[in-house]
Coordinates of C-alpha atoms and ligand atoms in Angstrom, one line a residue:
X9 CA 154.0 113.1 99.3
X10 CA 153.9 113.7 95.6
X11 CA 154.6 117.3 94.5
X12 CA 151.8 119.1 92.4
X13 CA 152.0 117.9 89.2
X14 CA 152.5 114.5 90.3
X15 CA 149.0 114.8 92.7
X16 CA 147.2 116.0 89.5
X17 CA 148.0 113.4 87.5
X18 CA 147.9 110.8 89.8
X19 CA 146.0 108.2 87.9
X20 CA 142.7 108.2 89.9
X21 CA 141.4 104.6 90.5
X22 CA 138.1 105.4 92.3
X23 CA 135.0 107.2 91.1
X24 CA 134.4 111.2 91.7
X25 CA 131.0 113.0 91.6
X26 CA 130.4 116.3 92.2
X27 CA 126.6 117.8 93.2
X28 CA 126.3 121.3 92.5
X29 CA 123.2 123.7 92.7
X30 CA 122.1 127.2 94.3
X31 CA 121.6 127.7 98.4
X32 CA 118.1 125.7 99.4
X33 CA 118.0 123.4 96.7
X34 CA 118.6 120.3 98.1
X35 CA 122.1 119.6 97.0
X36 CA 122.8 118.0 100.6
X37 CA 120.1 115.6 101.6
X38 CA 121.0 114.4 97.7
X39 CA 124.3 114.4 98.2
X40 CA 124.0 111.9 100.9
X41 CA 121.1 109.9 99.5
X42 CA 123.3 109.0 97.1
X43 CA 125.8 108.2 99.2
X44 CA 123.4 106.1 100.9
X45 CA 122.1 104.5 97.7
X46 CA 125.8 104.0 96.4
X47 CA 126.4 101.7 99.8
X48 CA 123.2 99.6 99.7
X49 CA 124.4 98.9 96.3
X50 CA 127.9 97.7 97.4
X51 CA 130.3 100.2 96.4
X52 CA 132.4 102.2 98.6
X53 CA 131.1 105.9 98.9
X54 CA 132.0 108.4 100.8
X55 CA 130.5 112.2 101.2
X56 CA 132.2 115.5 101.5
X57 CA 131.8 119.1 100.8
X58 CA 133.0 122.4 100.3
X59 CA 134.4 124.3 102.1
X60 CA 135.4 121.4 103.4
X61 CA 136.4 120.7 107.2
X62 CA 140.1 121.7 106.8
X63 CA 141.6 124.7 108.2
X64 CA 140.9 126.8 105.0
X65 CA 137.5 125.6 104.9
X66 CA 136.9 126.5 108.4
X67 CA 138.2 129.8 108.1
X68 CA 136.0 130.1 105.2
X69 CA 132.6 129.4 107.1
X70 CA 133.7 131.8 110.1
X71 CA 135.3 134.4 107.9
X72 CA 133.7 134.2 104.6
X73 CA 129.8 133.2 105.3
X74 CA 129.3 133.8 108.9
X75 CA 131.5 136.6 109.3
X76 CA 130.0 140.6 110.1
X77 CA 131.3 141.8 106.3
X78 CA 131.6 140.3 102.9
X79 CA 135.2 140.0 102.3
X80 CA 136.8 140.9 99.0
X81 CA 135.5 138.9 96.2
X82 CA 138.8 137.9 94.9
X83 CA 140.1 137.1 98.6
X84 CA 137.0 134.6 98.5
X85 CA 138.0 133.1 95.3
X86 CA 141.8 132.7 96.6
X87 CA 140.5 131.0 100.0
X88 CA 137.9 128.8 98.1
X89 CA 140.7 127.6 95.7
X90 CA 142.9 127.3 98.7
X91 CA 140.6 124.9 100.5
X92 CA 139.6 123.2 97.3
X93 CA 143.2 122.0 96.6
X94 CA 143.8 120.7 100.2
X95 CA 140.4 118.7 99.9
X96 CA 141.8 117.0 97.3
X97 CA 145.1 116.4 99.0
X98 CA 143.7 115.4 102.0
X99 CA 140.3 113.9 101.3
X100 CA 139.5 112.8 97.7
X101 CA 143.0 111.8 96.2
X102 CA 142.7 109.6 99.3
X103 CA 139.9 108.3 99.2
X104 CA 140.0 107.6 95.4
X105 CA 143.2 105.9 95.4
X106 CA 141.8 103.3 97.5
X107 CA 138.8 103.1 95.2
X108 CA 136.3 104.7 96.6
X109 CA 133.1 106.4 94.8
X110 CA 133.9 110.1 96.7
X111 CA 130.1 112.0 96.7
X112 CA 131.2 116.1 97.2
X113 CA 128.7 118.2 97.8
X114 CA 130.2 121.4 96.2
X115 CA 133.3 121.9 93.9
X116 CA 134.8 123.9 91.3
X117 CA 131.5 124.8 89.6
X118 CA 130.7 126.7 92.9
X119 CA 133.8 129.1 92.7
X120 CA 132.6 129.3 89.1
X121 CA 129.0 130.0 89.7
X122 CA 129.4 132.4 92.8
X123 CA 132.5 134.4 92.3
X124 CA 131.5 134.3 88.6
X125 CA 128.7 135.9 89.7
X126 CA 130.0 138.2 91.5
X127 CA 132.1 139.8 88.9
X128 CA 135.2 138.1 88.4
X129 CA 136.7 136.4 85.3
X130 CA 135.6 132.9 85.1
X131 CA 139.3 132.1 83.2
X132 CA 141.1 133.6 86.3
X133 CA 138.9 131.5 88.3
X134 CA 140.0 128.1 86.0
X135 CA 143.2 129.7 85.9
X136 CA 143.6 129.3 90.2
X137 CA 142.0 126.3 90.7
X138 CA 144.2 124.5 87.5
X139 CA 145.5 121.7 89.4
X140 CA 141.9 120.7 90.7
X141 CA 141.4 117.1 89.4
X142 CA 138.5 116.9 87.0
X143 CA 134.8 115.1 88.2
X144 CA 133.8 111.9 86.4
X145 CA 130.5 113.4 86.3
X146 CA 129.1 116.6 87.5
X147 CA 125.2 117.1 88.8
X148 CA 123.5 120.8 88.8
X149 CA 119.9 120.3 90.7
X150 CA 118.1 123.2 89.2
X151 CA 115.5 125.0 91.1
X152 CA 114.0 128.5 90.3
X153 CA 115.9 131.1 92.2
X154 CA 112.5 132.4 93.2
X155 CA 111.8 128.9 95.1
X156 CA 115.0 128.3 96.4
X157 CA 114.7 132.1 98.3
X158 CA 111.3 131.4 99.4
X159 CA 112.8 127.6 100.8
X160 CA 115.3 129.9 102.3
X161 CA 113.5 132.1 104.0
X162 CA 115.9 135.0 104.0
X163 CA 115.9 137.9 106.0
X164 CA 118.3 140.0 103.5
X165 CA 116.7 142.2 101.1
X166 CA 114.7 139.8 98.5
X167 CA 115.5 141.5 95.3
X168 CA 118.9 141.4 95.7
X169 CA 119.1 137.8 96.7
X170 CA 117.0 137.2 94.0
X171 CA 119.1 138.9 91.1
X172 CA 122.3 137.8 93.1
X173 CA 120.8 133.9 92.6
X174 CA 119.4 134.2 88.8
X175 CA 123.5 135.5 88.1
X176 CA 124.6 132.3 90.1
X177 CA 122.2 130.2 88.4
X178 CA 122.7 131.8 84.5
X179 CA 126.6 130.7 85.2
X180 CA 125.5 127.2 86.0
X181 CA 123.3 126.9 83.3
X182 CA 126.3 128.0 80.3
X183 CA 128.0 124.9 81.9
X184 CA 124.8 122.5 81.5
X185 CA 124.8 124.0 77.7
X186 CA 128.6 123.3 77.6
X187 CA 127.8 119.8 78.4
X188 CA 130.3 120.0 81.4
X189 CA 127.0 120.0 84.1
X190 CA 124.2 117.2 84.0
X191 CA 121.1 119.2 84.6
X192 CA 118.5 116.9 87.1
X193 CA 115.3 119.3 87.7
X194 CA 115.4 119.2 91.7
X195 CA 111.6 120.8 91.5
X196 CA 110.6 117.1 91.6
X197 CA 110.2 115.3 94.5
X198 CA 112.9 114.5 97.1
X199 CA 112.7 110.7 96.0
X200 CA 112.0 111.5 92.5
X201 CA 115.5 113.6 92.4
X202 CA 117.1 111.0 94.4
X203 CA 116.3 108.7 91.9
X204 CA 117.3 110.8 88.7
X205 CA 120.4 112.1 90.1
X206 CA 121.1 108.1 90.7
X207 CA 120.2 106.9 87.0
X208 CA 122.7 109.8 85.9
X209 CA 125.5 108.3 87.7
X210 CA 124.8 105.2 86.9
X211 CA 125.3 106.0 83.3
X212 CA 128.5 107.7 84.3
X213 CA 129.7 104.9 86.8
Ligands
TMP15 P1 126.8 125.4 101.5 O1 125.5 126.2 101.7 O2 126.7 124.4 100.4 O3 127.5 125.0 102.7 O4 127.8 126.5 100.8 C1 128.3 127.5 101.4 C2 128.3 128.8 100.6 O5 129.6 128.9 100.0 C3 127.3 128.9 99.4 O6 126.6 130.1 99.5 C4 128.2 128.9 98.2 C5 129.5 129.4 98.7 N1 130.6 128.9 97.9 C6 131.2 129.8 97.0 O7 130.8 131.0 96.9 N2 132.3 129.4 96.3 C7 132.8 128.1 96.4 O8 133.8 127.8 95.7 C8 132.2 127.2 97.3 C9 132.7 125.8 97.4 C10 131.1 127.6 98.0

């Protein structure tokens, strides 16, 4: 097994797209349409996500999400940058060495976006997940935080899921302005999105 350095700069040979966006607005079913898409067009594609199905990630979804109490916001970030690096050992290093087109649904931007949000420093965020390997491309489906809330349903209290969501959005949006993000308005149609989201990568690809 290569040590660190030697997994992040692993020449990568495949392709690696990441699809970001808040709760509700649509980021799996694309994530997987394009997955679909990518196939009927012959190329090897595979989905994942985050937090992924490792241990980490699965003590994040028990823990983290599901769990009675919101943990420490800094915990989160550690155990999100914990699960993200084995992802990559485990799943997209992988999977991009053999050439693969790897579809995640969910990655750095997400720690960015939500512990951002949250309060913490977005450098000490970079600064923890430095040896995550770098998208080719990176999607944000934007949709209204007050859409996404009412696709949600939630029980919580609305306004502050609502103000919670515009901070997690605002984050992603610096990123679109930093030209790091590819904004697809996921307001449209599913197909319509499907299709933008599609003629984005292709660009990329
Ligand atoms: P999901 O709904 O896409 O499964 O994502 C689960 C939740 O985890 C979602 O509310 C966003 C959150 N999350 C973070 O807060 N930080 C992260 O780094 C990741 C990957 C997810």
């Amino acid at each position: 097994m290569p040590n660190v350095e030697g997994l992040t700069s692993m020449k990568k040979k495949g392709f690696f797209i990441c699809i970001e966006g808040l709760d509700g607005c649509g980021k799996t079913t694309q994530a997987r349409l394009l997955v679909k898409k990518l196939r009927q067009m012959g190329f090897d594609a595979v989905y994942t996500a985050e937090p992924s199905c490792g241990k980490i990630g699965r003590f994040i979804k028990k823990y983290c999400l599901h769990g009675e109490k919101r943990v420490s916001v800094v915990v989160e970030a550690l155990l999100f940058a914990a699960d993200r690096f084995e992802h990559i050992e485990n799943e997209i290093l992988p999977a991009l060495d053999k050439g693969k087109i790897v579809v995640s649904d969910r990655y750095i931007y997400s720690s960015l976006a939500y512990q951002g949000a949250a309060g913490l420093d977005l450098k000490w965020i970079k600064m923890i997940n430095k040896h995550a390997i770098e998208p080719n491309i990176a999607i944000f489906i934007d949709v209204e935080p007050e859409i996404v809330l009412q696709r949600l349903r939630r029980k919580k209290s609305v306004m502050e899921n609502l103000e919670t969501q515009r901070k997690v959005r605002k984050v992603y949006m610096d990123f679109v302005h930093k030209g790091e993000l590819v904004k697809i308005d996921g307001n449209k149609p599913k197909m319509k999105v499907a299709k933008a989201i599609f003629e984005a990568v292709s660009k990329a690809l």
